[in-house]
PDB file of C-alpha atoms in Angstrom:
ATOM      1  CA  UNK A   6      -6.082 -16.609 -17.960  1.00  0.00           C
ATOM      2  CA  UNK A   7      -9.620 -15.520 -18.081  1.00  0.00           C
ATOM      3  CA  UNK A   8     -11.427 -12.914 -15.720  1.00  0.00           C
ATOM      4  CA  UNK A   9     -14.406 -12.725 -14.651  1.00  0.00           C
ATOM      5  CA  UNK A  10     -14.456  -8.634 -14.945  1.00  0.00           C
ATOM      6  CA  UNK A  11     -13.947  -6.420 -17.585  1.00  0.00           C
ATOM      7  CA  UNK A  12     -11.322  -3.437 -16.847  1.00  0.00           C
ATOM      8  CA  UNK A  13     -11.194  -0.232 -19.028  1.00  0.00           C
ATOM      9  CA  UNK A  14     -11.485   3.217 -18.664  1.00  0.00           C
ATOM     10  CA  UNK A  15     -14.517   4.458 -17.262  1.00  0.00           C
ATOM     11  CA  UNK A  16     -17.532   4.710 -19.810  1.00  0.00           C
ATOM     12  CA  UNK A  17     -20.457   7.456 -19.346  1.00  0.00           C
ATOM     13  CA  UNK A  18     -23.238   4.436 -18.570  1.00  0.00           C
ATOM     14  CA  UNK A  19     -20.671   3.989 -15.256  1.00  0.00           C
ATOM     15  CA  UNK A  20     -20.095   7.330 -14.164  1.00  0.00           C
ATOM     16  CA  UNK A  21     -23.254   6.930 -11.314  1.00  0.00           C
ATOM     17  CA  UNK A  22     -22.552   3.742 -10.849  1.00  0.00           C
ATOM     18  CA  UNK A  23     -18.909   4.125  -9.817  1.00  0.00           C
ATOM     19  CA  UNK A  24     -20.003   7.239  -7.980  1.00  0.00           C
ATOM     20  CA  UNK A  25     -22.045   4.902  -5.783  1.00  0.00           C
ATOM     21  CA  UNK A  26     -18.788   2.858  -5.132  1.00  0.00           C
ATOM     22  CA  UNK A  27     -16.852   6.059  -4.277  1.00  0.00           C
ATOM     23  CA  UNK A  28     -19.675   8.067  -2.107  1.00  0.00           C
ATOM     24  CA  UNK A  29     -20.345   4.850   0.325  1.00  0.00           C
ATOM     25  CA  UNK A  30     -16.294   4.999   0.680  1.00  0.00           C
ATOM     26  CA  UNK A  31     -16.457   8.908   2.454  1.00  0.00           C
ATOM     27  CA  UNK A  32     -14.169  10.436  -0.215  1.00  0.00           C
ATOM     28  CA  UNK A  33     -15.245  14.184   0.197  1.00  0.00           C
ATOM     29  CA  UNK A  34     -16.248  14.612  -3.214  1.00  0.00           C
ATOM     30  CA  UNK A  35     -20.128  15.594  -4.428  1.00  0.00           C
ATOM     31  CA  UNK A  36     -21.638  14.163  -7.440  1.00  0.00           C
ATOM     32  CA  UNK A  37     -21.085  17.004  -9.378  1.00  0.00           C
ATOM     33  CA  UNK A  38     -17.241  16.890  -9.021  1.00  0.00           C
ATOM     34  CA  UNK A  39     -17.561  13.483  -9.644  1.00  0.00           C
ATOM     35  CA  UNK A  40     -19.397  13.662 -13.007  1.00  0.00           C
ATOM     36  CA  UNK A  41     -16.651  16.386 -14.139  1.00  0.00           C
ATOM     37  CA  UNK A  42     -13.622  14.351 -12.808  1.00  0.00           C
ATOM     38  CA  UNK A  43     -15.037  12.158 -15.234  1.00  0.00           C
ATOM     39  CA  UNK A  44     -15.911  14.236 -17.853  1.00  0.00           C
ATOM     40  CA  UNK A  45     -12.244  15.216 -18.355  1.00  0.00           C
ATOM     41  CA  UNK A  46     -11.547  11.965 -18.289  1.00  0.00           C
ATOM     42  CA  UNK A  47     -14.006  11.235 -21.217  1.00  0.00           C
ATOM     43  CA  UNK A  48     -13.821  14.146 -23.182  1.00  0.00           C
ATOM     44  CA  UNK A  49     -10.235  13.168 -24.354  1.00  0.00           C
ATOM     45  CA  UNK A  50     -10.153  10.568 -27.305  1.00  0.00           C
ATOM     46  CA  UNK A  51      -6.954   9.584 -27.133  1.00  0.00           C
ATOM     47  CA  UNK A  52      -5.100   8.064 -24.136  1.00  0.00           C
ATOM     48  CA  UNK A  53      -2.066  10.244 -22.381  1.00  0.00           C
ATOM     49  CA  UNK A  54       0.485   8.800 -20.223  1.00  0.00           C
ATOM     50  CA  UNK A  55       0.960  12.417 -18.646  1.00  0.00           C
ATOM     51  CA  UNK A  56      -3.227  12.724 -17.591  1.00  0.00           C
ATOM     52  CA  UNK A  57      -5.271  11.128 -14.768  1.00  0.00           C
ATOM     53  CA  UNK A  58      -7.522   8.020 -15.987  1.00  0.00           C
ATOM     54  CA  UNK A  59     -10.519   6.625 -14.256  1.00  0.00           C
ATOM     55  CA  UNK A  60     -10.147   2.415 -14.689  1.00  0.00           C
ATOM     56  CA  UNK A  61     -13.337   0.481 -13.580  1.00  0.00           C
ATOM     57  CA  UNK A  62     -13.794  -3.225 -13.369  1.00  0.00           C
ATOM     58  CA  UNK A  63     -17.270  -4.495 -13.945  1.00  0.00           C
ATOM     59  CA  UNK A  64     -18.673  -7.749 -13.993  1.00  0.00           C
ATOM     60  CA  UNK A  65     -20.750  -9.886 -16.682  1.00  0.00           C
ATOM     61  CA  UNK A  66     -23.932  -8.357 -15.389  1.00  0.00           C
ATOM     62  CA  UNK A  67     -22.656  -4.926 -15.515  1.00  0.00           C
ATOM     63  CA  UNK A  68     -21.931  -3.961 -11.960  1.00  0.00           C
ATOM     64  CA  UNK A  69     -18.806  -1.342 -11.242  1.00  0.00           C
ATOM     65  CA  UNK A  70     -16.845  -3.910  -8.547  1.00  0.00           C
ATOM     66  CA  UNK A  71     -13.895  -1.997  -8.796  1.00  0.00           C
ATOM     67  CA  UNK A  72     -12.104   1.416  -9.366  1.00  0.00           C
ATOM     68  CA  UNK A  73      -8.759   2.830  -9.518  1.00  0.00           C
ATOM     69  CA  UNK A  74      -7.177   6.317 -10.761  1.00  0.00           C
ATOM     70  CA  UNK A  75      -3.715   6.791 -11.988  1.00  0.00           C
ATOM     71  CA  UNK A  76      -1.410   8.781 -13.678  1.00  0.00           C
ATOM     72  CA  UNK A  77       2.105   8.413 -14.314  1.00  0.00           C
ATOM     73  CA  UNK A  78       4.480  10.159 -12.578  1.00  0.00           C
ATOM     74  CA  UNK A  79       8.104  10.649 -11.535  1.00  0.00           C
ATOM     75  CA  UNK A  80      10.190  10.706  -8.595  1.00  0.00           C
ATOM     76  CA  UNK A  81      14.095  10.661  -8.157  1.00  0.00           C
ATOM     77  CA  UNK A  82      14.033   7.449  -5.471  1.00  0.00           C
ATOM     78  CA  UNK A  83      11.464   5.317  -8.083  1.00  0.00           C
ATOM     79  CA  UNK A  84      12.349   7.191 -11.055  1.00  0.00           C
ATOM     80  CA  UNK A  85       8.813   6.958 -13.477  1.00  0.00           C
ATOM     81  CA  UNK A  86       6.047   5.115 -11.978  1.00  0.00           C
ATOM     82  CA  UNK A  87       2.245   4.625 -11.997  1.00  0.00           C
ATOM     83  CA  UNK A  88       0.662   6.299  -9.189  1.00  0.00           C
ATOM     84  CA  UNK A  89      -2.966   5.027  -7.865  1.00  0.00           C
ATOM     85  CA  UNK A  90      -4.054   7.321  -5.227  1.00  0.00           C
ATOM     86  CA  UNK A  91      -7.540   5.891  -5.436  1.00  0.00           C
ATOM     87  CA  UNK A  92      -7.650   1.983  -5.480  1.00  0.00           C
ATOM     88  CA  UNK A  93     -11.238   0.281  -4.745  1.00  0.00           C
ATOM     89  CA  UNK A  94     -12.471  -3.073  -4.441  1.00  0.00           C
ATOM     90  CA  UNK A  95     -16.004  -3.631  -3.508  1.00  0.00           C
ATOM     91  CA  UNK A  96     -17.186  -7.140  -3.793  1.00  0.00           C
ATOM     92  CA  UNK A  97     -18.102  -9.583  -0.729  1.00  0.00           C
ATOM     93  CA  UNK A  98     -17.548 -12.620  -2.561  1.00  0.00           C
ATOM     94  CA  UNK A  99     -15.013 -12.184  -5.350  1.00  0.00           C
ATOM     95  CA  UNK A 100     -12.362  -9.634  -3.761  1.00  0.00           C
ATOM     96  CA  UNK A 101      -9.429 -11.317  -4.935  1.00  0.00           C
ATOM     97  CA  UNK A 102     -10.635 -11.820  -8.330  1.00  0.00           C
ATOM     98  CA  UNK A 103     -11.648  -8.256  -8.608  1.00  0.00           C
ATOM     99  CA  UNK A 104      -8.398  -7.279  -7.004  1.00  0.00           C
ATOM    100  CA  UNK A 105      -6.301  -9.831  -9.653  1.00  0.00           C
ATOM    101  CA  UNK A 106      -8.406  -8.067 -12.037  1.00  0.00           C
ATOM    102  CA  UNK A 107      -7.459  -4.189 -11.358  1.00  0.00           C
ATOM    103  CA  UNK A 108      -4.091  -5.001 -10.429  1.00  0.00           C
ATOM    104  CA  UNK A 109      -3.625  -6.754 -14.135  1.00  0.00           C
ATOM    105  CA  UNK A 110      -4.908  -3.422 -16.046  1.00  0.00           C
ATOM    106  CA  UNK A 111      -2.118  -1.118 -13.979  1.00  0.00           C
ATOM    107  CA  UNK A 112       0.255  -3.419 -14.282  1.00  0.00           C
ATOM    108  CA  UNK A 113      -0.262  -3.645 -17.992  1.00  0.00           C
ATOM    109  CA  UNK A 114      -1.094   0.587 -18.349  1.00  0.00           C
ATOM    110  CA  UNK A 115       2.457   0.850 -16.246  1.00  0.00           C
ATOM    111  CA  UNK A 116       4.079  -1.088 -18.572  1.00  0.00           C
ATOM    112  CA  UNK A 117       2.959   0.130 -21.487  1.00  0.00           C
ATOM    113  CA  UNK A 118       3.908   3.781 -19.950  1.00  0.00           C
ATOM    114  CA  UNK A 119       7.237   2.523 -19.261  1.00  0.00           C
ATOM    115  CA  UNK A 120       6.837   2.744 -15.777  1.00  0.00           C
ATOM    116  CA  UNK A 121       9.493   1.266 -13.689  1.00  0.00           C
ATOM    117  CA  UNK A 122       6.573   0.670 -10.697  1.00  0.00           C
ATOM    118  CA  UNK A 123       3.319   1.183  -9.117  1.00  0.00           C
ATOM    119  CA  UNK A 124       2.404   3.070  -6.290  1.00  0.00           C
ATOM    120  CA  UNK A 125      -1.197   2.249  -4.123  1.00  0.00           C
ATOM    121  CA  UNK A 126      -1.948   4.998  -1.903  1.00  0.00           C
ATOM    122  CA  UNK A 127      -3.857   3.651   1.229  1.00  0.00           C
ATOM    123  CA  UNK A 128      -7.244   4.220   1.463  1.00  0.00           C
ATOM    124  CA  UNK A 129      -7.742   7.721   2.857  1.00  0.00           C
ATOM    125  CA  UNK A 130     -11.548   8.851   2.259  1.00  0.00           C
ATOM    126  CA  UNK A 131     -10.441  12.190   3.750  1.00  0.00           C
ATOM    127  CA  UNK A 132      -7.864  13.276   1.190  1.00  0.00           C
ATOM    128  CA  UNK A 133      -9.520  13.158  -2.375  1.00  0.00           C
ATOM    129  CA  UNK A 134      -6.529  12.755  -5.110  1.00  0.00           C
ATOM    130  CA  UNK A 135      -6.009  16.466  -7.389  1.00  0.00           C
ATOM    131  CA  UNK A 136      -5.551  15.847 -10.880  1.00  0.00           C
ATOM    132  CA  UNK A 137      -3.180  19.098 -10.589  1.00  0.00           C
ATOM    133  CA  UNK A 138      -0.509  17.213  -8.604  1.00  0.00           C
ATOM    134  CA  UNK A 139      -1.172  18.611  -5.130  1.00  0.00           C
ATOM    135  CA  UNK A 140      -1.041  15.595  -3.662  1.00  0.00           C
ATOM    136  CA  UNK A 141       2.237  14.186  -5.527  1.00  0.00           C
ATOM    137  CA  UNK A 142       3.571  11.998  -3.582  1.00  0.00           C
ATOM    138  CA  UNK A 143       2.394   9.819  -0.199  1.00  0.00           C
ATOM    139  CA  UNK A 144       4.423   8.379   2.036  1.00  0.00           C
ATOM    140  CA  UNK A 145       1.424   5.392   2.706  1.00  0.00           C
ATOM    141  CA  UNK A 146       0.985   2.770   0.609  1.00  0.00           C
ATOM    142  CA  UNK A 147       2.554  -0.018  -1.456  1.00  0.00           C
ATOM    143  CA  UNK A 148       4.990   0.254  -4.266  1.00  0.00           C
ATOM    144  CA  UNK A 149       5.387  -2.714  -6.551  1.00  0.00           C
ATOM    145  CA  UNK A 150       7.793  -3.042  -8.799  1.00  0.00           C
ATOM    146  CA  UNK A 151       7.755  -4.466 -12.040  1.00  0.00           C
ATOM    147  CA  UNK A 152      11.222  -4.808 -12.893  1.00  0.00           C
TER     148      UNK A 152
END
């Protein structure tokens, strides 16, 4: 089935305009930690399964209309699983489709990790995901499994 977005790790054109997406949001995070979260995140040039990405879904006319971070991790009640402690849709008139789009990237990233589910923190602008593992685990969200 076609989309209408494109979803991929996060290229340096989007880094301000997915910063937009996140700032309006409340995360407490400046543009400067921003642009190195994402740094790291381009610097390497070969995926990891153990590291945090940065996905972004953008449309045909290049607009950032969706974001999500993961990273794989594990936990003795859902064994391996893709965590997304950052999951963002912002589009008025295409949500679902922008949702349908995301959602089809992690589910195909957690498979390919070999990831048993996926785990989508709710949206909490006040606590700002650590790619050191601080914030391992929360109880809020969903967890979808894919087997």
């Amino acid at each position: 089935m076609a989309s209408a977005y494109a979803v991929a790790p996060i290229k340096a054109a989007q880094v301000e305009r997915a910063y937009c997406l996140i700032g309006a949001l409340g995360y407490g995070i400046d543009r400067a930690a921003w642009r190195q979260t994402c740094a790291t995140a381009l610097v390497r040039k070969y995926p990891s399964p153990y590291v945090e990405e940065i996905a972004v879904a953008e449309n045909s006319l290049g607009y950032v209309k969706g974001i999500a971070i993961l990273r794989v991790r594990h936990r003795e009640c859902l064994g391996r699983y893709l965590s997304v402690p950052v999951f963002v849709i912002a589009s008025v008139g295409d949500a679902r489709g922008v949702c349908g789009a995301l959602l089809g990237y992690l589910r195909v990233t957690a498979l390919d990790r070999h990831c048993g589910a996926i785990h989508i923190a709710s949206l909490t602008p006040d606590r700002w995901p650590v790619a050191n593992g601080t914030s391992d685990w929360e109880a809020d969200g969903i967890v979808i499994p894919l087997r």
